[in-house]
RNA sequence: GCCCGGGUGGUGGAAUGGCAGACACAAGGGUCUUAAAAACCCUGGCUCACAAGGCGUGCGGGUUCGAGUCCCGCCCCGGGCACCA
């Protein structure tokens, strides 16, 4: 055996002495094999116990395999699932592969390999690693979203959406990433850059498929109240949906028949509208701009479209715009107001046109001052407030000073009254608007589920009949995007050319594929019935297992994935395929894992991370050392920083090396104990050593006491009048059971591990007092109870170690199927209380009393304390005595 | 700018308005050993020679018998969103 580590060497040395050493390698290999052979984690659907469905977010199996960072979510959910099993639940804990999409495709292009072959290899490696860590997956339910038996049903769901009128094709300017050579959803554009490669995104017109998620905006918002998710995530979703209530108001255009409709949340300020603004791309621009202004306006529009998203969206950029030569008539007062085109109004929100009220909107105010447009106050907060002298738009408050609502306060109530009035007048109506936009599903990429549509010159876009599914993704020579904007599928005539399902005439298959979010929007349903070849899932089975009881994954999926999955669930519910409306009942997000990363100072004139930094981003002063640079840059110049653990930052620690060196149970324990589950943590090897040391210690103490184990301890009568020391240890044991159970239930793994450590410390002290003599009868009974309960308490966290202990106790089977211990409240109850004596809120003395001592006696003792007596001798008097029963006596003295 | 989180010893972190610093990591001291490792025991916020006392949970106020915890006003860090009418 190679000299792997200090730990390994020690174990070998101990082995030669034949001592009871913690041979984690043998233990872990043995139990992983036994679990496999017993199909321990395979769900039996006929099982009548209550169900528990624990799910990890669908991972893409990357070539690099998993790092210890990935264990931040897999291990805690595994602990929760194992705990649920021990509580008597029938646990469904599946795993599978989000194999379609750009990561796999980019990897295939880079390596020149067929993703169809590559994905299973990578998945096999993931599976091997997850087994190595001892995760309790039911591998018989493994799914792979890139296999036809899966994506056939992704296509089927597309057809259901299409049938419900929720899938449509629109020729819209899309976000185009020139580097990925693909279209991007709005959600995939981060600060005007591609979320994957950070290239500046351009606009490009393209026929695209969309899902009408906006039709579900209201339900997606209101149903957030029905699920147990972190408030922060709910808030993110609510903000993303961006509901705002207001009114649409129709403005006549002077000299034209048509109307210009605006959306406003403040119809009550209509009397202060002094101009209008439309988005430069708005169709009305071409129709109403006067001939003498058209050239200028079009030039402005072209410039706006060329301007990069980042620039156009940058916050405090000064307002620009051009007058269109046209005027609108304000419906509330007949005023003739000019119409401008300006890029601060967005085509994609509301109606793409606004009424501008400079007195009460900061953006309109800036624009008005710049172009010398009058400002009219609707609400006045003080008599000396004047539209002419204002330097910014008016603050909230005040009362209306013009119009039929003069005298009304600046309030939501007034807004409501005005909306009702507008409806009466027939010039406007109450309207709710959402920031949410429809979901762009089309990708002009190869590696995705083909969109099941056939284009017929006669019948347009015709859905592929359900019985013809799947539309199989054909093999292709080159995976590269064509760069023309079409998917590589467009170059395969055998795929493209087909017949129209309606008329049998020649048709062309849709060559766009679906984005990866489609696959991950329903996979949680498929796990309930993964091998169904006649339908996506059986309604009975899905209704029995869903919704997911506990969903665990990264907060980076707060908006897109979780919103899309909720949307599809609601669509399937409406179509009558399932009987629940929310897919994930309870959600938890794990924190990030950072690793100390060697880097170096950036040399002058060198831009950070190889990016062209023509933006206004701050220049980084630090660069990650590449492996080859570690040889050339002297160590004294290395600068360490914590960064996310990631292959691209060369700071990855794998579970393989940790399991080899310290063991899987130590790895599991280490990740759970260092910090709360949701927190970002910094990886350190010390933590692994500490975890391993603790498990070795538990093993040693436990094995030391094993010879005194009596399997029939429960039949023996509980000792009466056992010594204090024994009662104390038993009390700690039962308090620990309570604490561990409570912490596991609430995802507080760090304090759970602390409780186990505390108990172990007390057990160790107890063992040390035994010396070499034979324990007493009552001691043996206590020891037996401890020996049996400890492995069960630890089993969710350290299942291999626990199963080994369980077997050595002579127990049959696995801790996974054993019952989690229940605390005996009588044994856990404290016998004495510590009373704190305070003077004016400051701790002065402490004393102990037996439980049940009455308050008068406690107060008497408090006043008799040495320090208190001394304090009172100096002539001070007790004014008040505040007593917290069984806890505190606070003397207020002056 | 707006919206969420956070600021507690050398470090990670504990603490239903009631003993701040549980539990660990790192450190120091000791026992055992020819020696080392491992193991076991002890110490540990600051101030102070020690004790007593005083000061301590980002800063400033407040509520309370009592505030890390609640309220008001700031500062700093992390994350998200960003001209949304």
PDB file of C-alpha atoms in Angstrom, chain A residues 553-725:
ATOM      1  CA  UNK A 553     -30.410  22.960  -4.163  1.00  0.00           C
ATOM      2  CA  UNK A 554     -28.605  26.183  -4.846  1.00  0.00           C
ATOM      3  CA  UNK A 555     -30.137  29.621  -4.471  1.00  0.00           C
ATOM      4  CA  UNK A 556     -28.906  30.430  -7.985  1.00  0.00           C
ATOM      5  CA  UNK A 557     -31.986  28.612  -9.242  1.00  0.00           C
ATOM      6  CA  UNK A 558     -34.254  30.883  -7.193  1.00  0.00           C
ATOM      7  CA  UNK A 559     -35.992  32.355 -10.188  1.00  0.00           C
ATOM      8  CA  UNK A 560     -35.712  30.492 -13.468  1.00  0.00           C
ATOM      9  CA  UNK A 561     -35.819  26.792 -12.711  1.00  0.00           C
ATOM     10  CA  UNK A 562     -38.173  27.075  -9.763  1.00  0.00           C
ATOM     11  CA  UNK A 563     -40.551  29.379 -11.583  1.00  0.00           C
ATOM     12  CA  UNK A 564     -40.647  27.242 -14.730  1.00  0.00           C
ATOM     13  CA  UNK A 565     -41.184  24.031 -12.740  1.00  0.00           C
ATOM     14  CA  UNK A 566     -44.055  25.669 -10.844  1.00  0.00           C
ATOM     15  CA  UNK A 567     -45.517  26.870 -14.156  1.00  0.00           C
ATOM     16  CA  UNK A 568     -45.500  23.424 -15.781  1.00  0.00           C
ATOM     17  CA  UNK A 569     -46.974  21.879 -12.660  1.00  0.00           C
ATOM     18  CA  UNK A 570     -49.876  24.308 -12.827  1.00  0.00           C
ATOM     19  CA  UNK A 571     -50.377  23.682 -16.540  1.00  0.00           C
ATOM     20  CA  UNK A 572     -50.459  19.914 -15.976  1.00  0.00           C
ATOM     21  CA  UNK A 573     -52.872  20.441 -13.113  1.00  0.00           C
ATOM     22  CA  UNK A 574     -55.177  22.531 -15.295  1.00  0.00           C
ATOM     23  CA  UNK A 575     -55.043  19.909 -18.024  1.00  0.00           C
ATOM     24  CA  UNK A 576     -56.120  17.292 -15.468  1.00  0.00           C
ATOM     25  CA  UNK A 577     -52.950  15.195 -15.411  1.00  0.00           C
ATOM     26  CA  UNK A 578     -52.100  15.738 -11.740  1.00  0.00           C
ATOM     27  CA  UNK A 579     -54.013  16.883  -8.694  1.00  0.00           C
ATOM     28  CA  UNK A 580     -51.588  19.259  -6.984  1.00  0.00           C
ATOM     29  CA  UNK A 581     -50.556  22.763  -7.969  1.00  0.00           C
ATOM     30  CA  UNK A 582     -47.161  23.209  -6.371  1.00  0.00           C
ATOM     31  CA  UNK A 583     -44.296  20.790  -7.043  1.00  0.00           C
ATOM     32  CA  UNK A 584     -42.037  21.508  -4.059  1.00  0.00           C
ATOM     33  CA  UNK A 585     -43.644  21.797  -0.647  1.00  0.00           C
ATOM     34  CA  UNK A 586     -40.515  22.646   1.286  1.00  0.00           C
ATOM     35  CA  UNK A 587     -37.337  24.152  -0.141  1.00  0.00           C
ATOM     36  CA  UNK A 588     -33.905  24.613   1.377  1.00  0.00           C
ATOM     37  CA  UNK A 589     -30.903  26.286  -0.202  1.00  0.00           C
ATOM     38  CA  UNK A 590     -27.410  25.269   0.775  1.00  0.00           C
ATOM     39  CA  UNK A 591     -24.611  27.783   1.112  1.00  0.00           C
ATOM     40  CA  UNK A 592     -21.641  27.992  -1.218  1.00  0.00           C
ATOM     41  CA  UNK A 593     -18.328  26.348  -0.543  1.00  0.00           C
ATOM     42  CA  UNK A 594     -15.275  28.520  -0.883  1.00  0.00           C
ATOM     43  CA  UNK A 595     -11.729  27.271  -1.119  1.00  0.00           C
ATOM     44  CA  UNK A 596      -8.472  29.034  -0.405  1.00  0.00           C
ATOM     45  CA  UNK A 597      -7.099  29.719  -3.845  1.00  0.00           C
ATOM     46  CA  UNK A 598      -3.552  30.652  -4.745  1.00  0.00           C
ATOM     47  CA  UNK A 599      -3.281  33.599  -7.086  1.00  0.00           C
ATOM     48  CA  UNK A 600      -1.003  36.487  -7.892  1.00  0.00           C
ATOM     49  CA  UNK A 601      -1.150  40.222  -8.160  1.00  0.00           C
ATOM     50  CA  UNK A 602      -2.082  41.436 -11.597  1.00  0.00           C
ATOM     51  CA  UNK A 603       0.781  43.031 -13.459  1.00  0.00           C
ATOM     52  CA  UNK A 604       0.088  46.576 -14.652  1.00  0.00           C
ATOM     53  CA  UNK A 605      -1.744  46.790 -17.986  1.00  0.00           C
ATOM     54  CA  UNK A 606      -2.878  43.225 -17.729  1.00  0.00           C
ATOM     55  CA  UNK A 607      -6.618  42.861 -17.625  1.00  0.00           C
ATOM     56  CA  UNK A 608      -8.140  40.475 -15.170  1.00  0.00           C
ATOM     57  CA  UNK A 609      -9.431  37.078 -16.213  1.00  0.00           C
ATOM     58  CA  UNK A 610      -8.636  37.619 -19.865  1.00  0.00           C
ATOM     59  CA  UNK A 611     -11.724  39.724 -20.429  1.00  0.00           C
ATOM     60  CA  UNK A 612     -11.699  42.816 -22.516  1.00  0.00           C
ATOM     61  CA  UNK A 613     -12.437  45.401 -19.903  1.00  0.00           C
ATOM     62  CA  UNK A 614     -13.939  48.169 -21.928  1.00  0.00           C
ATOM     63  CA  UNK A 615     -16.772  48.278 -19.430  1.00  0.00           C
ATOM     64  CA  UNK A 616     -16.953  50.334 -16.307  1.00  0.00           C
ATOM     65  CA  UNK A 617     -16.371  47.322 -14.090  1.00  0.00           C
ATOM     66  CA  UNK A 618     -13.621  47.741 -11.535  1.00  0.00           C
ATOM     67  CA  UNK A 619     -10.352  46.204 -12.669  1.00  0.00           C
ATOM     68  CA  UNK A 620      -9.494  43.103 -10.683  1.00  0.00           C
ATOM     69  CA  UNK A 621      -6.170  43.205  -8.892  1.00  0.00           C
ATOM     70  CA  UNK A 622      -5.806  39.462  -8.512  1.00  0.00           C
ATOM     71  CA  UNK A 623      -5.609  36.487 -10.836  1.00  0.00           C
ATOM     72  CA  UNK A 624      -5.919  32.779 -10.144  1.00  0.00           C
ATOM     73  CA  UNK A 625      -2.668  30.902 -10.645  1.00  0.00           C
ATOM     74  CA  UNK A 626      -2.947  28.397 -13.437  1.00  0.00           C
ATOM     75  CA  UNK A 627      -1.292  25.028 -12.785  1.00  0.00           C
ATOM     76  CA  UNK A 628       1.600  25.868 -15.076  1.00  0.00           C
ATOM     77  CA  UNK A 629       2.115  29.204 -13.347  1.00  0.00           C
ATOM     78  CA  UNK A 630       2.530  27.473 -10.002  1.00  0.00           C
ATOM     79  CA  UNK A 631       5.916  26.302 -11.296  1.00  0.00           C
ATOM     80  CA  UNK A 632       7.080  29.681 -12.570  1.00  0.00           C
ATOM     81  CA  UNK A 633       5.727  32.123  -9.993  1.00  0.00           C
ATOM     82  CA  UNK A 634       7.765  31.980  -6.769  1.00  0.00           C
ATOM     83  CA  UNK A 635       5.755  30.954  -3.705  1.00  0.00           C
ATOM     84  CA  UNK A 636       6.531  34.183  -1.835  1.00  0.00           C
ATOM     85  CA  UNK A 637       4.490  36.027  -4.447  1.00  0.00           C
ATOM     86  CA  UNK A 638       1.437  33.847  -4.099  1.00  0.00           C
ATOM     87  CA  UNK A 639      -1.563  35.680  -2.719  1.00  0.00           C
ATOM     88  CA  UNK A 640      -4.304  33.494  -1.267  1.00  0.00           C
ATOM     89  CA  UNK A 641      -7.961  34.328  -1.457  1.00  0.00           C
ATOM     90  CA  UNK A 642     -11.203  32.476  -0.864  1.00  0.00           C
ATOM     91  CA  UNK A 643     -13.124  31.846  -4.083  1.00  0.00           C
ATOM     92  CA  UNK A 644     -15.884  29.461  -5.031  1.00  0.00           C
ATOM     93  CA  UNK A 645     -14.635  25.904  -5.298  1.00  0.00           C
ATOM     94  CA  UNK A 646     -14.609  25.302  -9.020  1.00  0.00           C
ATOM     95  CA  UNK A 647     -12.645  23.431 -11.626  1.00  0.00           C
ATOM     96  CA  UNK A 648     -11.916  26.633 -13.506  1.00  0.00           C
ATOM     97  CA  UNK A 649     -10.228  28.106 -10.427  1.00  0.00           C
ATOM     98  CA  UNK A 650      -7.997  25.053  -9.886  1.00  0.00           C
ATOM     99  CA  UNK A 651      -8.980  24.771  -6.225  1.00  0.00           C
ATOM    100  CA  UNK A 652     -11.145  21.655  -6.279  1.00  0.00           C
ATOM    101  CA  UNK A 653     -10.964  19.067  -3.511  1.00  0.00           C
ATOM    102  CA  UNK A 654     -12.671  15.824  -4.520  1.00  0.00           C
ATOM    103  CA  UNK A 655     -14.693  13.520  -2.289  1.00  0.00           C
ATOM    104  CA  UNK A 656     -12.565  10.690  -3.661  1.00  0.00           C
ATOM    105  CA  UNK A 657      -9.378  11.964  -2.056  1.00  0.00           C
ATOM    106  CA  UNK A 658     -11.157  12.815   1.187  1.00  0.00           C
ATOM    107  CA  UNK A 659     -12.867   9.427   1.383  1.00  0.00           C
ATOM    108  CA  UNK A 660      -9.550   7.713   0.746  1.00  0.00           C
ATOM    109  CA  UNK A 661      -7.694   9.730   3.341  1.00  0.00           C
ATOM    110  CA  UNK A 662     -10.272  10.210   6.089  1.00  0.00           C
ATOM    111  CA  UNK A 663     -13.371   8.253   5.094  1.00  0.00           C
ATOM    112  CA  UNK A 664     -16.797   9.061   3.731  1.00  0.00           C
ATOM    113  CA  UNK A 665     -18.370   9.332   7.175  1.00  0.00           C
ATOM    114  CA  UNK A 666     -15.761  11.906   8.175  1.00  0.00           C
ATOM    115  CA  UNK A 667     -16.443  13.827   4.991  1.00  0.00           C
ATOM    116  CA  UNK A 668     -20.170  13.802   5.692  1.00  0.00           C
ATOM    117  CA  UNK A 669     -19.643  14.915   9.264  1.00  0.00           C
ATOM    118  CA  UNK A 670     -17.176  17.617   8.337  1.00  0.00           C
ATOM    119  CA  UNK A 671     -19.475  19.376   5.909  1.00  0.00           C
ATOM    120  CA  UNK A 672     -22.382  19.300   8.329  1.00  0.00           C
ATOM    121  CA  UNK A 673     -20.614  20.518  11.423  1.00  0.00           C
ATOM    122  CA  UNK A 674     -18.669  23.563  10.323  1.00  0.00           C
ATOM    123  CA  UNK A 675     -21.480  26.078   9.767  1.00  0.00           C
ATOM    124  CA  UNK A 676     -25.234  26.380   9.337  1.00  0.00           C
ATOM    125  CA  UNK A 677     -26.525  24.700   6.200  1.00  0.00           C
ATOM    126  CA  UNK A 678     -27.449  27.936   4.399  1.00  0.00           C
ATOM    127  CA  UNK A 679     -24.185  29.742   5.086  1.00  0.00           C
ATOM    128  CA  UNK A 680     -21.245  30.156   2.781  1.00  0.00           C
ATOM    129  CA  UNK A 681     -18.331  28.229   4.260  1.00  0.00           C
ATOM    130  CA  UNK A 682     -14.618  28.079   3.713  1.00  0.00           C
ATOM    131  CA  UNK A 683     -13.158  24.666   3.080  1.00  0.00           C
ATOM    132  CA  UNK A 684     -10.315  23.573   5.273  1.00  0.00           C
ATOM    133  CA  UNK A 685      -8.467  20.273   5.565  1.00  0.00           C
ATOM    134  CA  UNK A 686      -8.340  20.833   9.335  1.00  0.00           C
ATOM    135  CA  UNK A 687     -12.077  20.283   9.447  1.00  0.00           C
ATOM    136  CA  UNK A 688     -11.598  16.851   7.898  1.00  0.00           C
ATOM    137  CA  UNK A 689      -8.953  15.922  10.434  1.00  0.00           C
ATOM    138  CA  UNK A 690     -11.182  17.107  13.244  1.00  0.00           C
ATOM    139  CA  UNK A 691     -14.126  15.111  11.953  1.00  0.00           C
ATOM    140  CA  UNK A 692     -12.014  12.003  11.540  1.00  0.00           C
ATOM    141  CA  UNK A 693     -10.536  12.408  15.002  1.00  0.00           C
ATOM    142  CA  UNK A 694     -14.037  12.617  16.470  1.00  0.00           C
ATOM    143  CA  UNK A 695     -15.207   9.449  14.743  1.00  0.00           C
ATOM    144  CA  UNK A 696     -12.058   7.586  15.775  1.00  0.00           C
ATOM    145  CA  UNK A 697     -12.733   8.701  19.325  1.00  0.00           C
ATOM    146  CA  UNK A 698     -16.343   7.582  19.242  1.00  0.00           C
ATOM    147  CA  UNK A 699     -15.265   4.258  17.827  1.00  0.00           C
ATOM    148  CA  UNK A 700     -12.570   3.762  20.450  1.00  0.00           C
ATOM    149  CA  UNK A 701     -14.805   4.606  23.413  1.00  0.00           C
ATOM    150  CA  UNK A 702     -17.651   2.568  22.037  1.00  0.00           C
ATOM    151  CA  UNK A 703     -15.410  -0.435  21.369  1.00  0.00           C
ATOM    152  CA  UNK A 704     -13.880  -0.135  24.855  1.00  0.00           C
ATOM    153  CA  UNK A 705     -17.302  -0.428  26.417  1.00  0.00           C
ATOM    154  CA  UNK A 706     -18.603  -3.143  24.080  1.00  0.00           C
ATOM    155  CA  UNK A 707     -17.445  -6.067  26.268  1.00  0.00           C
ATOM    156  CA  UNK A 708     -19.917  -4.903  28.934  1.00  0.00           C
ATOM    157  CA  UNK A 709     -22.858  -4.897  26.543  1.00  0.00           C
ATOM    158  CA  UNK A 710     -25.895  -6.893  27.558  1.00  0.00           C
ATOM    159  CA  UNK A 711     -28.424  -7.285  24.744  1.00  0.00           C
ATOM    160  CA  UNK A 712     -31.182  -7.952  27.259  1.00  0.00           C
ATOM    161  CA  UNK A 713     -30.686  -4.691  29.174  1.00  0.00           C
ATOM    162  CA  UNK A 714     -34.224  -3.508  28.571  1.00  0.00           C
ATOM    163  CA  UNK A 715     -35.669  -6.467  30.457  1.00  0.00           C
ATOM    164  CA  UNK A 716     -33.690  -5.629  33.565  1.00  0.00           C
ATOM    165  CA  UNK A 717     -35.429  -3.286  35.962  1.00  0.00           C
ATOM    166  CA  UNK A 718     -34.293   0.298  35.808  1.00  0.00           C
ATOM    167  CA  UNK A 719     -31.946   0.907  38.714  1.00  0.00           C
ATOM    168  CA  UNK A 720     -33.412   2.719  41.675  1.00  0.00           C
ATOM    169  CA  UNK A 721     -31.203   5.259  43.353  1.00  0.00           C
ATOM    170  CA  UNK A 722     -28.353   4.944  40.871  1.00  0.00           C
ATOM    171  CA  UNK A 723     -25.350   7.135  41.667  1.00  0.00           C
ATOM    172  CA  UNK A 724     -25.406  10.772  40.538  1.00  0.00           C
ATOM    173  CA  UNK A 725     -22.776  10.162  37.925  1.00  0.00           C
TER     174      UNK A 725
END
